[in-house]
PDB file of C-alpha atoms in Angstrom:
ATOM      1  CA  MET A   1     -80.621 -27.478 -27.126  1.00 53.00           C
ATOM      2  CA  SER A   2     -79.762 -23.611 -26.288  1.00 51.00           C
ATOM      3  CA  ILE A   3     -76.493 -22.066 -25.175  1.00 51.00           C
ATOM      4  CA  GLU A   4     -77.462 -18.709 -23.369  1.00 52.00           C
ATOM      5  CA  PHE A   5     -74.394 -16.335 -22.406  1.00 49.00           C
ATOM      6  CA  LEU A   6     -74.108 -14.754 -19.528  1.00 52.00           C
ATOM      7  CA  ASN A   7     -74.668 -11.294 -20.356  1.00 53.00           C
ATOM      8  CA  PRO A   8     -77.087 -11.871 -23.729  1.00 52.00           C
ATOM      9  CA  GLU A   9     -76.112  -7.953 -24.273  1.00 53.00           C
ATOM     10  CA  TYR A  10     -72.718  -8.897 -25.149  1.00 49.00           C
ATOM     11  CA  THR A  11     -71.740  -8.756 -28.333  1.00 51.00           C
ATOM     12  CA  LEU A  12     -68.637 -10.052 -30.188  1.00 50.00           C
ATOM     13  CA  ASN A  13     -66.388  -7.145 -31.877  1.00 52.00           C
ATOM     14  CA  PRO A  14     -62.718  -7.938 -33.330  1.00 51.00           C
ATOM     15  CA  ARG A  15     -61.569  -4.719 -32.468  1.00 49.00           C
ATOM     16  CA  ARG A  16     -62.282  -4.879 -28.806  1.00 45.00           C
ATOM     17  CA  MET A  17     -58.587  -7.204 -28.721  1.00 47.00           C
ATOM     18  CA  TYR A  18     -57.144  -3.907 -30.003  1.00 48.00           C
ATOM     19  CA  ASN A  19     -58.953  -0.631 -29.390  1.00 52.00           C
ATOM     20  CA  ASN A  20     -56.143   1.196 -31.084  1.00 54.00           C
ATOM     21  CA  PRO A  21     -54.043  -0.667 -33.288  1.00 51.00           C
ATOM     22  CA  LEU A  22     -51.345   1.941 -33.715  1.00 51.00           C
ATOM     23  CA  GLU A  23     -50.906   2.174 -30.093  1.00 51.00           C
ATOM     24  CA  ASN A  24     -49.983  -0.972 -29.437  1.00 52.00           C
ATOM     25  CA  ALA A  25     -47.738  -0.923 -32.359  1.00 50.00           C
ATOM     26  CA  GLY A  26     -45.770   1.581 -30.581  1.00 53.00           C
ATOM     27  CA  GLU A  27     -45.706   0.091 -27.574  1.00 51.00           C
ATOM     28  CA  THR A  28     -43.820  -3.137 -29.116  1.00 51.00           C
ATOM     29  CA  GLY A  29     -41.584  -1.018 -30.868  1.00 51.00           C
ATOM     30  CA  CYS A  30     -40.542   1.019 -27.652  1.00 49.00           C
ATOM     31  CA  LYS A  31     -40.310  -2.581 -25.709  1.00 49.00           C
ATOM     32  CA  LYS A  32     -38.231  -3.915 -28.417  1.00 47.00           C
ATOM     33  CA  GLU A  33     -35.746  -0.475 -28.810  1.00 48.00           C
ATOM     34  CA  THR A  34     -35.723  -1.274 -24.667  1.00 46.00           C
ATOM     35  CA  MET A  35     -34.934  -4.834 -24.820  1.00 47.00           C
ATOM     36  CA  GLU A  36     -32.060  -4.148 -27.485  1.00 47.00           C
ATOM     37  CA  THR A  37     -30.400  -1.327 -25.220  1.00 45.00           C
ATOM     38  CA  GLU A  38     -30.329  -3.226 -22.606  1.00 46.00           C
ATOM     39  CA  ASN A  39     -28.186  -6.244 -24.479  1.00 51.00           C
ATOM     40  CA  LYS A  40     -25.782  -3.787 -25.556  1.00 61.00           C
ATOM     41  CA  LYS A  41     -25.238  -2.584 -22.046  1.00 69.00           C
ATOM     42  CA  ASP A  42     -21.878  -2.938 -21.121  1.00 74.00           C
ATOM     43  CA  VAL A  43     -21.528  -5.099 -17.999  1.00 79.00           C
ATOM     44  CA  PHE A  44     -17.746  -3.802 -16.738  1.00 75.00           C
ATOM     45  CA  ARG A  45     -19.516   0.641 -17.172  1.00 72.00           C
ATOM     46  CA  ASP A  46     -22.935  -0.250 -16.396  1.00 74.00           C
ATOM     47  CA  THR A  47     -22.863  -2.211 -13.466  1.00 78.00           C
ATOM     48  CA  PRO A  48     -21.791  -2.823 -10.062  1.00 74.00           C
ATOM     49  CA  LEU A  49     -18.909  -4.834 -11.708  1.00 79.00           C
ATOM     50  CA  ARG A  50     -17.302  -1.540 -12.528  1.00 77.00           C
ATOM     51  CA  TYR A  51     -16.415  -1.045  -8.807  1.00 77.00           C
ATOM     52  CA  LEU A  52     -13.695  -3.675  -9.036  1.00 84.00           C
ATOM     53  CA  GLY A  53     -11.612  -1.624 -10.849  1.00 84.00           C
ATOM     54  CA  TYR A  54     -11.522   0.670  -8.120  1.00 83.00           C
ATOM     55  CA  SER A  55      -9.636  -1.728  -5.621  1.00 89.00           C
ATOM     56  CA  ASP A  56      -5.923  -0.368  -6.848  1.00 89.00           C
ATOM     57  CA  ASP A  57      -7.133   3.365  -6.164  1.00 87.00           C
ATOM     58  CA  ILE A  58      -8.246   2.671  -2.780  1.00 91.00           C
ATOM     59  CA  GLY A  59      -4.761   0.795  -2.302  1.00 91.00           C
ATOM     60  CA  ALA A  60      -3.331   3.991  -3.486  1.00 89.00           C
ATOM     61  CA  ALA A  61      -5.333   5.894  -0.863  1.00 91.00           C
ATOM     62  CA  ILE A  62      -4.719   4.011   2.005  1.00 93.00           C
ATOM     63  CA  ARG A  63      -0.703   3.836   0.923  1.00 92.00           C
ATOM     64  CA  VAL A  64      -0.052   6.539   3.504  1.00 90.00           C
ATOM     65  CA  VAL A  65      -1.148   4.156   6.995  1.00 91.00           C
ATOM     66  CA  CYS A  66      -0.050   0.772   5.270  1.00 92.00           C
ATOM     67  CA  ASN A  67       3.362   1.292   4.319  1.00 88.00           C
ATOM     68  CA  LYS A  68       4.380   2.147   7.987  1.00 84.00           C
ATOM     69  CA  SER A  69       2.714  -0.748   9.239  1.00 87.00           C
ATOM     70  CA  ASN A  70       4.567  -4.108  11.023  1.00 88.00           C
ATOM     71  CA  ASN A  71       2.015  -6.609   9.347  1.00 92.00           C
ATOM     72  CA  ILE A  72       3.325  -8.068   6.122  1.00 94.00           C
ATOM     73  CA  PHE A  73      -0.255  -8.142   4.537  1.00 94.00           C
ATOM     74  CA  ILE A  74      -1.188  -4.803   5.423  1.00 92.00           C
ATOM     75  CA  LYS A  75       2.134  -3.243   4.514  1.00 92.00           C
ATOM     76  CA  ASN A  76       1.650  -5.190   0.957  1.00 94.00           C
ATOM     77  CA  LEU A  77      -1.788  -4.347   0.814  1.00 92.00           C
ATOM     78  CA  PRO A  78      -1.767  -1.789  -1.636  1.00 91.00           C
ATOM     79  CA  LYS A  79       0.498  -3.996  -4.245  1.00 92.00           C
ATOM     80  CA  ILE A  80      -2.270  -6.796  -3.357  1.00 94.00           C
ATOM     81  CA  SER A  81      -5.650  -4.206  -4.627  1.00 92.00           C
ATOM     82  CA  TYR A  82      -3.848  -4.572  -8.158  1.00 92.00           C
ATOM     83  CA  ILE A  83      -4.707  -7.820  -8.321  1.00 94.00           C
ATOM     84  CA  PRO A  84      -8.678  -7.570  -8.955  1.00 93.00           C
ATOM     85  CA  ALA A  85      -8.265  -4.169 -10.813  1.00 91.00           C
ATOM     86  CA  GLY A  86      -5.965  -5.791 -12.929  1.00 93.00           C
ATOM     87  CA  ALA A  87      -8.472  -8.831 -13.360  1.00 93.00           C
ATOM     88  CA  TYR A  88     -11.105  -6.633 -14.480  1.00 92.00           C
ATOM     89  CA  ILE A  89      -9.429  -4.710 -16.408  1.00 93.00           C
ATOM     90  CA  THR A  90      -8.225  -8.151 -18.680  1.00 94.00           C
ATOM     91  CA  ALA A  91     -11.686  -9.572 -18.189  1.00 93.00           C
ATOM     92  CA  ASP A  92     -13.268  -6.087 -20.127  1.00 91.00           C
ATOM     93  CA  VAL A  93     -10.377  -5.588 -22.574  1.00 93.00           C
ATOM     94  CA  VAL A  94     -10.590  -9.505 -23.422  1.00 93.00           C
ATOM     95  CA  SER A  95     -14.559  -9.055 -23.444  1.00 90.00           C
ATOM     96  CA  THR A  96     -14.225  -6.164 -25.911  1.00 89.00           C
ATOM     97  CA  TYR A  97     -11.744  -8.020 -28.525  1.00 92.00           C
ATOM     98  CA  ASN A  98     -14.479 -11.117 -28.931  1.00 92.00           C
ATOM     99  CA  LYS A  99     -17.615  -8.881 -28.908  1.00 89.00           C
ATOM    100  CA  SER A 100     -15.906  -6.905 -31.628  1.00 88.00           C
ATOM    101  CA  LYS A 101     -14.382  -9.895 -33.766  1.00 88.00           C
ATOM    102  CA  GLU A 102     -17.873 -11.628 -34.096  1.00 86.00           C
ATOM    103  CA  GLU A 103     -19.415  -8.166 -35.698  1.00 85.00           C
ATOM    104  CA  ASP A 104     -16.939  -6.151 -36.914  1.00 81.00           C
ATOM    105  CA  GLY A 105     -13.532  -8.580 -37.759  1.00 88.00           C
ATOM    106  CA  LYS A 106     -10.590  -9.259 -36.262  1.00 88.00           C
ATOM    107  CA  LYS A 107      -8.775  -5.803 -37.100  1.00 89.00           C
ATOM    108  CA  THR A 108     -11.187  -3.332 -35.994  1.00 88.00           C
ATOM    109  CA  ALA A 109     -11.165  -5.560 -32.483  1.00 90.00           C
ATOM    110  CA  VAL A 110      -8.066  -5.489 -32.233  1.00 93.00           C
ATOM    111  CA  LYS A 111      -8.435  -1.288 -31.945  1.00 91.00           C
ATOM    112  CA  LYS A 112     -11.077  -1.568 -29.979  1.00 90.00           C
ATOM    113  CA  ALA A 113      -9.564  -3.969 -27.596  1.00 93.00           C
ATOM    114  CA  PHE A 114      -6.414  -1.929 -27.446  1.00 93.00           C
ATOM    115  CA  GLY A 115      -9.164   1.801 -26.852  1.00 91.00           C
ATOM    116  CA  GLU A 116     -10.545  -0.132 -24.277  1.00 90.00           C
ATOM    117  CA  ALA A 117      -7.229  -0.905 -22.606  1.00 92.00           C
ATOM    118  CA  VAL A 118      -6.340   2.860 -22.974  1.00 91.00           C
ATOM    119  CA  PHE A 119      -9.598   4.200 -21.923  1.00 89.00           C
ATOM    120  CA  GLN A 120      -8.953   1.694 -18.143  1.00 89.00           C
ATOM    121  CA  GLY A 121      -5.111   2.525 -17.744  1.00 90.00           C
ATOM    122  CA  LEU A 122      -6.552   6.014 -17.886  1.00 89.00           C
ATOM    123  CA  THR A 123      -9.785   5.405 -15.600  1.00 87.00           C
ATOM    124  CA  ASN A 124      -8.199   2.832 -13.478  1.00 86.00           C
ATOM    125  CA  ILE A 125      -4.664   3.865 -13.028  1.00 88.00           C
ATOM    126  CA  LEU A 126      -3.470   7.206 -14.047  1.00 90.00           C
ATOM    127  CA  PHE A 127      -6.080   9.437 -13.052  1.00 89.00           C
ATOM    128  CA  PRO A 128      -6.258   8.380  -9.985  1.00 88.00           C
ATOM    129  CA  ILE A 129      -2.857   8.361  -8.675  1.00 88.00           C
ATOM    130  CA  LEU A 130      -2.838  11.376  -9.764  1.00 91.00           C
ATOM    131  CA  ILE A 131      -5.897  12.381  -8.478  1.00 92.00           C
ATOM    132  CA  VAL A 132      -5.484  10.612  -5.033  1.00 92.00           C
ATOM    133  CA  GLY A 133      -1.607  12.329  -4.722  1.00 92.00           C
ATOM    134  CA  ALA A 134      -3.081  15.597  -5.118  1.00 94.00           C
ATOM    135  CA  SER A 135      -5.598  15.855  -3.014  1.00 94.00           C
ATOM    136  CA  GLN A 136      -3.481  14.525  -0.654  1.00 95.00           C
ATOM    137  CA  LYS A 137      -0.842  16.491  -0.733  1.00 95.00           C
ATOM    138  CA  LEU A 138      -3.442  19.647  -0.566  1.00 96.00           C
ATOM    139  CA  LEU A 139      -4.448  18.438   2.550  1.00 95.00           C
ATOM    140  CA  GLY A 140      -1.138  17.810   4.120  1.00 95.00           C
ATOM    141  CA  LYS A 141      -0.608  21.243   3.439  1.00 95.00           C
ATOM    142  CA  GLY A 142      -3.653  22.342   4.931  1.00 96.00           C
ATOM    143  CA  PHE A 143      -2.841  20.390   7.734  1.00 95.00           C
ATOM    144  CA  ASN A 144       0.394  21.837   8.433  1.00 94.00           C
ATOM    145  CA  LYS A 145      -0.690  25.126   8.589  1.00 93.00           C
ATOM    146  CA  PHE A 146      -4.434  24.709   9.838  1.00 95.00           C
ATOM    147  CA  VAL A 147      -4.499  21.695  12.264  1.00 94.00           C
ATOM    148  CA  PRO A 148      -1.909  21.735  14.190  1.00 93.00           C
ATOM    149  CA  LYS A 149      -2.505  17.324  15.907  1.00 93.00           C
ATOM    150  CA  LEU A 150      -2.505  16.600  12.179  1.00 94.00           C
ATOM    151  CA  LYS A 151       0.703  18.668  11.846  1.00 93.00           C
ATOM    152  CA  GLN A 152       3.879  16.514  10.129  1.00 92.00           C
ATOM    153  CA  GLU A 153       6.574  16.696  12.748  1.00 91.00           C
ATOM    154  CA  ILE A 154      10.256  16.370  11.953  1.00 90.00           C
ATOM    155  CA  SER A 155      13.364  15.024  13.811  1.00 88.00           C
ATOM    156  CA  ASN A 156      16.050  16.918  14.259  1.00 88.00           C
ATOM    157  CA  SER A 157      18.006  13.818  12.063  1.00 87.00           C
ATOM    158  CA  GLY A 158      15.181  15.232   9.412  1.00 86.00           C
ATOM    159  CA  GLU A 159      13.051  12.415   9.696  1.00 89.00           C
ATOM    160  CA  LYS A 160       9.366  11.849   9.527  1.00 88.00           C
ATOM    161  CA  ILE A 161       7.519  11.524  12.880  1.00 90.00           C
ATOM    162  CA  THR A 162       5.150   9.395  12.406  1.00 88.00           C
ATOM    163  CA  ASN A 163       1.486  10.257  13.047  1.00 92.00           C
ATOM    164  CA  ARG A 164      -1.199   7.795  13.027  1.00 92.00           C
ATOM    165  CA  SER A 165      -4.137  10.373  12.795  1.00 94.00           C
ATOM    166  CA  ARG A 166      -2.211  12.418   9.788  1.00 95.00           C
ATOM    167  CA  ASP A 167      -1.912   9.491   8.025  1.00 94.00           C
ATOM    168  CA  ILE A 168      -5.715   7.787   8.753  1.00 94.00           C
ATOM    169  CA  ALA A 169      -7.122  11.531   7.570  1.00 95.00           C
ATOM    170  CA  LEU A 170      -5.100  11.609   4.352  1.00 95.00           C
ATOM    171  CA  ALA A 171      -6.326   8.259   3.642  1.00 95.00           C
ATOM    172  CA  LEU A 172     -10.005   8.931   3.954  1.00 95.00           C
ATOM    173  CA  GLY A 173      -9.500  11.675   2.039  1.00 95.00           C
ATOM    174  CA  GLY A 174      -8.264  10.735  -0.395  1.00 94.00           C
ATOM    175  CA  LEU A 175     -10.626   8.225  -0.920  1.00 93.00           C
ATOM    176  CA  GLY A 176     -13.226  10.925  -0.275  1.00 93.00           C
ATOM    177  CA  THR A 177     -12.108  12.825  -3.176  1.00 93.00           C
ATOM    178  CA  LEU A 178     -11.912   9.077  -5.271  1.00 89.00           C
ATOM    179  CA  LEU A 179     -15.332   8.616  -4.617  1.00 88.00           C
ATOM    180  CA  ALA A 180     -16.281  12.278  -5.572  1.00 91.00           C
ATOM    181  CA  VAL A 181     -14.848  12.449  -8.980  1.00 89.00           C
ATOM    182  CA  SER A 182     -14.799   8.824  -9.641  1.00 86.00           C
ATOM    183  CA  LYS A 183     -18.107   9.258 -11.625  1.00 86.00           C
ATOM    184  CA  PRO A 184     -17.415  12.297 -13.588  1.00 90.00           C
ATOM    185  CA  VAL A 185     -13.780  11.632 -14.652  1.00 88.00           C
ATOM    186  CA  ASP A 186     -15.197   8.177 -16.351  1.00 86.00           C
ATOM    187  CA  ASN A 187     -17.802   9.853 -18.158  1.00 88.00           C
ATOM    188  CA  PHE A 188     -14.671  12.571 -19.227  1.00 90.00           C
ATOM    189  CA  SER A 189     -13.131   9.804 -20.274  1.00 88.00           C
ATOM    190  CA  ASN A 190     -15.918   8.413 -22.257  1.00 87.00           C
ATOM    191  CA  GLU A 191     -17.036  11.057 -23.692  1.00 89.00           C
ATOM    192  CA  ILE A 192     -14.172  13.311 -24.478  1.00 89.00           C
ATOM    193  CA  LEU A 193     -11.027  10.939 -24.181  1.00 87.00           C
ATOM    194  CA  MET A 194     -12.299   7.763 -25.937  1.00 88.00           C
ATOM    195  CA  LYS A 195     -15.636   9.095 -28.603  1.00 88.00           C
ATOM    196  CA  LYS A 196     -13.299  12.234 -29.759  1.00 89.00           C
ATOM    197  CA  VAL A 197      -9.829  11.896 -29.346  1.00 88.00           C
ATOM    198  CA  ILE A 198      -8.773   7.229 -29.122  1.00 88.00           C
ATOM    199  CA  ASN A 199     -11.362   6.534 -31.474  1.00 88.00           C
ATOM    200  CA  PRO A 200     -11.033   8.864 -34.213  1.00 90.00           C
ATOM    201  CA  VAL A 201      -7.281   7.937 -33.576  1.00 88.00           C
ATOM    202  CA  LEU A 202      -7.335   4.752 -33.914  1.00 86.00           C
ATOM    203  CA  GLY A 203      -9.814   5.289 -36.659  1.00 85.00           C
ATOM    204  CA  ILE A 204     -13.063   3.503 -34.856  1.00 84.00           C
ATOM    205  CA  ASN A 205     -16.579   4.694 -36.014  1.00 75.00           C
ATOM    206  CA  ASP A 206     -19.298   3.001 -33.245  1.00 59.00           C
ATOM    207  CA  LYS A 207     -21.841   3.080 -35.781  1.00 54.00           C
ATOM    208  CA  GLU A 208     -23.750   0.803 -33.480  1.00 46.00           C
ATOM    209  CA  HIS A 209     -23.779   3.436 -29.773  1.00 45.00           C
ATOM    210  CA  ASN A 210     -24.953   6.341 -32.274  1.00 46.00           C
ATOM    211  CA  LYS A 211     -27.824   4.251 -33.614  1.00 41.00           C
ATOM    212  CA  ILE A 212     -28.337   2.916 -29.800  1.00 36.00           C
ATOM    213  CA  SER A 213     -28.568   6.775 -28.520  1.00 39.00           C
ATOM    214  CA  GLN A 214     -30.622   8.494 -31.841  1.00 43.00           C
ATOM    215  CA  LYS A 215     -33.445   5.476 -30.751  1.00 40.00           C
ATOM    216  CA  LEU A 216     -33.217   6.726 -27.037  1.00 36.00           C
ATOM    217  CA  GLY A 217     -33.470  10.260 -28.053  1.00 43.00           C
ATOM    218  CA  THR A 218     -36.411   9.802 -30.341  1.00 41.00           C
ATOM    219  CA  THR A 219     -38.045   7.748 -27.887  1.00 39.00           C
ATOM    220  CA  GLN A 220     -37.532  10.217 -24.888  1.00 40.00           C
ATOM    221  CA  GLY A 221     -38.938  12.671 -27.389  1.00 41.00           C
TER     222      GLY A 221
END
């Protein structure tokens, strides 16, 4: 009995499986770091779920239109818009607490949950309301000066006369401003307020975040 290979010139070479063992080891390390980074991904900040937190901001922008509606649902829409945002914020704070409690203990978990609540309160409630209010006020002044059709007319009794086109333009302007600044505001709140102000005040040292940043920097370099 004889066994013939299809290619007699083929010679077995153990190194064929690993032409460059160091290179393969490096690839494995990169994959591992990538997986670790993905596991550390914050679903409440780094996924489309984040947009739920903007529902009340949209409500604030369209308030100028909704408040003058005769429809009860539309009139209360700005208030209703706080429900998804409130649920999102609550879920994020609870998730932060539970995750930190397992990794860092109850005391640190309370601090991190409180810090997250402050972050969400700033980025989803305070800043957007201020931004929408300021942008609509500036737009209103601009309309009064330069756009006669959108000018706010006052009745003889001193009451504002409803101008539906003006209200819609203000709502769209508020929404546009919100979309334009939402990402920079999030980055400012996270990189400046959270990391440089709130976390140090609360005594939180985010070592894990620093480790991930260092790994990413090393991998990209």
